mmCIF file of C-alpha atoms in Angstrom:
data_model
loop_
_atom_site.group_PDB
_atom_site.id
_atom_site.type_symbol
_atom_site.label_atom_id
_atom_site.label_comp_id
_atom_site.label_asym_id
_atom_site.label_seq_id
_atom_site.Cartn_x
_atom_site.Cartn_y
_atom_site.Cartn_z
ATOM 1 C CA MET Q 1 -6.687 29.913 -4.415
ATOM 2 C CA ILE Q 2 -9.996 31.098 -4.831
ATOM 3 C CA GLN Q 3 -12.796 28.540 -4.132
ATOM 4 C CA ILE Q 4 -16.154 29.148 -6.958
ATOM 5 C CA THR Q 5 -19.488 28.866 -4.249
ATOM 6 C CA PRO Q 6 -23.214 28.541 -6.068
ATOM 7 C CA GLN Q 7 -23.690 31.611 -3.506
ATOM 8 C CA MET Q 8 -20.529 33.646 -5.042
ATOM 9 C CA ARG Q 9 -22.001 36.856 -7.055
ATOM 10 C CA ILE Q 10 -20.215 37.020 -10.451
ATOM 11 C CA LEU Q 11 -19.837 39.789 -12.786
ATOM 12 C CA VAL Q 12 -18.813 39.633 -16.214
ATOM 13 C CA CYS Q 13 -17.524 42.423 -18.431
ATOM 14 C CA ILE Q 14 -19.504 41.906 -21.297
ATOM 15 C CA ASP Q 15 -16.792 44.489 -23.726
ATOM 16 C CA PRO Q 16 -12.731 43.223 -24.156
ATOM 17 C CA VAL Q 17 -10.952 44.873 -21.711
ATOM 18 C CA ASP Q 18 -6.437 46.001 -22.450
ATOM 19 C CA PHE Q 19 -4.719 43.233 -20.441
ATOM 20 C CA ARG Q 20 -2.032 45.525 -19.987
ATOM 21 C CA SER Q 21 -4.220 46.887 -16.983
ATOM 22 C CA GLY Q 22 -3.435 45.963 -13.349
ATOM 23 C CA ILE Q 23 -5.536 45.187 -10.712
ATOM 24 C CA ASP Q 24 -6.337 49.194 -10.064
ATOM 25 C CA ARG Q 25 -7.750 49.723 -13.490
ATOM 26 C CA LEU Q 26 -9.686 46.389 -13.870
ATOM 27 C CA CYS Q 27 -11.318 47.903 -10.134
ATOM 28 C CA ARG Q 28 -12.062 51.106 -11.754
ATOM 29 C CA ILE Q 29 -14.049 49.259 -14.735
ATOM 30 C CA CYS Q 30 -15.741 47.278 -11.940
ATOM 31 C CA ARG Q 31 -17.490 50.714 -10.770
ATOM 32 C CA GLN Q 32 -17.794 52.444 -14.082
ATOM 33 C CA MET Q 33 -18.903 49.925 -16.145
ATOM 34 C CA LEU Q 34 -20.500 47.280 -14.086
ATOM 35 C CA ASP Q 35 -21.511 49.377 -11.241
ATOM 36 C CA ALA Q 36 -20.253 47.357 -8.592
ATOM 37 C CA ASP Q 37 -17.753 47.530 -5.329
ATOM 38 C CA PRO Q 38 -14.699 45.406 -6.197
ATOM 39 C CA PHE Q 39 -14.298 45.275 -2.359
ATOM 40 C CA SER Q 40 -17.502 43.477 -1.798
ATOM 41 C CA GLY Q 41 -16.139 39.581 -2.221
ATOM 42 C CA THR Q 42 -17.945 39.651 -6.272
ATOM 43 C CA LEU Q 43 -16.143 37.798 -8.638
ATOM 44 C CA PHE Q 44 -15.108 39.965 -12.097
ATOM 45 C CA VAL Q 45 -14.186 38.287 -14.859
ATOM 46 C CA PHE Q 46 -13.272 39.747 -18.450
ATOM 47 C CA ARG Q 47 -11.727 38.979 -21.722
ATOM 48 C CA ASN Q 48 -8.958 39.982 -24.362
ATOM 49 C CA ARG Q 49 -10.243 41.617 -27.370
ATOM 50 C CA SER Q 50 -8.362 38.506 -29.555
ATOM 51 C CA ARG Q 51 -10.652 36.475 -26.376
ATOM 52 C CA THR Q 52 -7.736 34.281 -26.059
ATOM 53 C CA ALA Q 53 -7.382 34.882 -22.635
ATOM 54 C CA LEU Q 54 -9.592 35.625 -19.585
ATOM 55 C CA ARG Q 55 -8.969 37.084 -16.374
ATOM 56 C CA VAL Q 56 -10.698 36.964 -13.083
ATOM 57 C CA LEU Q 57 -10.697 39.865 -10.203
ATOM 58 C CA GLY Q 58 -11.680 38.934 -6.688
ATOM 59 C CA TYR Q 59 -11.047 40.307 -3.192
ATOM 60 C CA ASP Q 60 -10.927 38.301 0.066
ATOM 61 C CA GLY Q 61 -11.151 40.370 2.978
ATOM 62 C CA GLN Q 62 -7.038 40.841 2.970
ATOM 63 C CA GLY Q 63 -6.480 41.233 -0.818
ATOM 64 C CA PHE Q 64 -7.102 40.745 -4.663
ATOM 65 C CA TRP Q 65 -6.749 37.948 -6.356
ATOM 66 C CA LEU Q 66 -6.259 37.933 -10.025
ATOM 67 C CA CYS Q 67 -6.392 35.152 -12.134
ATOM 68 C CA HIS Q 68 -5.776 34.472 -15.399
ATOM 69 C CA LYS Q 69 -5.690 31.620 -18.516
ATOM 70 C CA ARG Q 70 -4.477 32.178 -21.497
ATOM 71 C CA LEU Q 71 -5.890 29.480 -24.001
ATOM 72 C CA SER Q 72 -3.080 27.319 -25.610
ATOM 73 C CA SER Q 73 -4.981 27.244 -28.687
ATOM 74 C CA GLY Q 74 -8.649 28.404 -30.083
ATOM 75 C CA ARG Q 75 -10.382 31.030 -28.690
ATOM 76 C CA LEU Q 76 -12.975 31.674 -26.189
ATOM 77 C CA THR Q 77 -16.649 30.433 -27.109
ATOM 78 C CA GLY Q 78 -19.830 31.162 -25.806
ATOM 79 C CA TRP Q 79 -18.928 34.270 -24.065
ATOM 80 C CA PRO Q 80 -22.283 35.625 -21.832
ATOM 81 C CA GLY Q 81 -24.252 38.273 -23.110
ATOM 82 C CA GLU Q 82 -25.845 39.544 -19.750
ATOM 83 C CA SER Q 83 -23.117 40.986 -16.929
ATOM 84 C CA ARG Q 84 -24.574 38.364 -14.017
ATOM 85 C CA ILE Q 85 -23.910 34.519 -14.341
ATOM 86 C CA ASP Q 86 -24.009 31.327 -12.133
ATOM 87 C CA ALA Q 87 -20.736 30.063 -10.700
ATOM 88 C CA HIS Q 88 -21.702 26.945 -13.341
ATOM 89 C CA GLU Q 89 -21.129 28.880 -15.966
ATOM 90 C CA LEU Q 90 -17.819 30.438 -15.037
ATOM 91 C CA GLN Q 91 -16.713 26.750 -14.844
ATOM 92 C CA SER Q 92 -17.466 26.858 -18.195
ATOM 93 C CA LEU Q 93 -15.973 29.920 -18.936
ATOM 94 C CA ILE Q 94 -13.101 28.838 -17.613
ATOM 95 C CA TRP Q 95 -12.940 25.246 -19.333
ATOM 96 C CA ASN Q 96 -13.950 26.838 -22.693
ATOM 97 C CA PHE Q 97 -16.695 24.746 -22.775
ATOM 98 C CA HIS Q 98 -20.077 25.988 -24.388
ATOM 99 C CA THR Q 99 -23.917 24.572 -23.889
ATOM 100 C CA PRO Q 100 -24.834 24.213 -27.230
ATOM 101 C CA GLU Q 101 -27.833 26.653 -28.374
ATOM 102 C CA GLY Q 102 -31.138 25.033 -26.933
ATOM 103 C CA ALA Q 103 -29.729 22.868 -24.404
ATOM 104 C CA VAL Q 104 -31.124 22.185 -21.203
ATOM 105 C CA LYS Q 105 -28.999 23.784 -18.163
ATOM 106 C CA PHE Q 106 -27.051 22.017 -15.878
ATOM 107 C CA PHE Q 107 -28.529 23.297 -12.860
ATOM 108 C CA ARG Q 108 -31.570 24.894 -11.753
ATOM 109 C CA LYS Q 109 -31.993 27.712 -8.681
ATOM 110 C CA LEU Q 110 -34.456 26.208 -5.964
ATOM 111 C CA GLN Q 111 -36.937 28.404 -4.762
#
């Protein structure tokens, strides 16, 4: 099981990915498109072209976790425009909850 904590580094692939790809191809995308090491413990988030599914790839020190969520109806809303997101934003993606434009963020970083 992947536990998402506020300290985790989470990167999102902005462009859609072919979900026929396995872990090895997703690792290659992490290196080439996101310029990040897939073995670093970072969580990587991908979506398919039709916005009906997302995948989360993570390495836990022993092996890779590949989590896949397919929506039973509707499409993913509110896909981030930048590659770095926070833990609460990933939770919003997983639950397909979109914060309305101009709304106050749930959390703020402490200095």
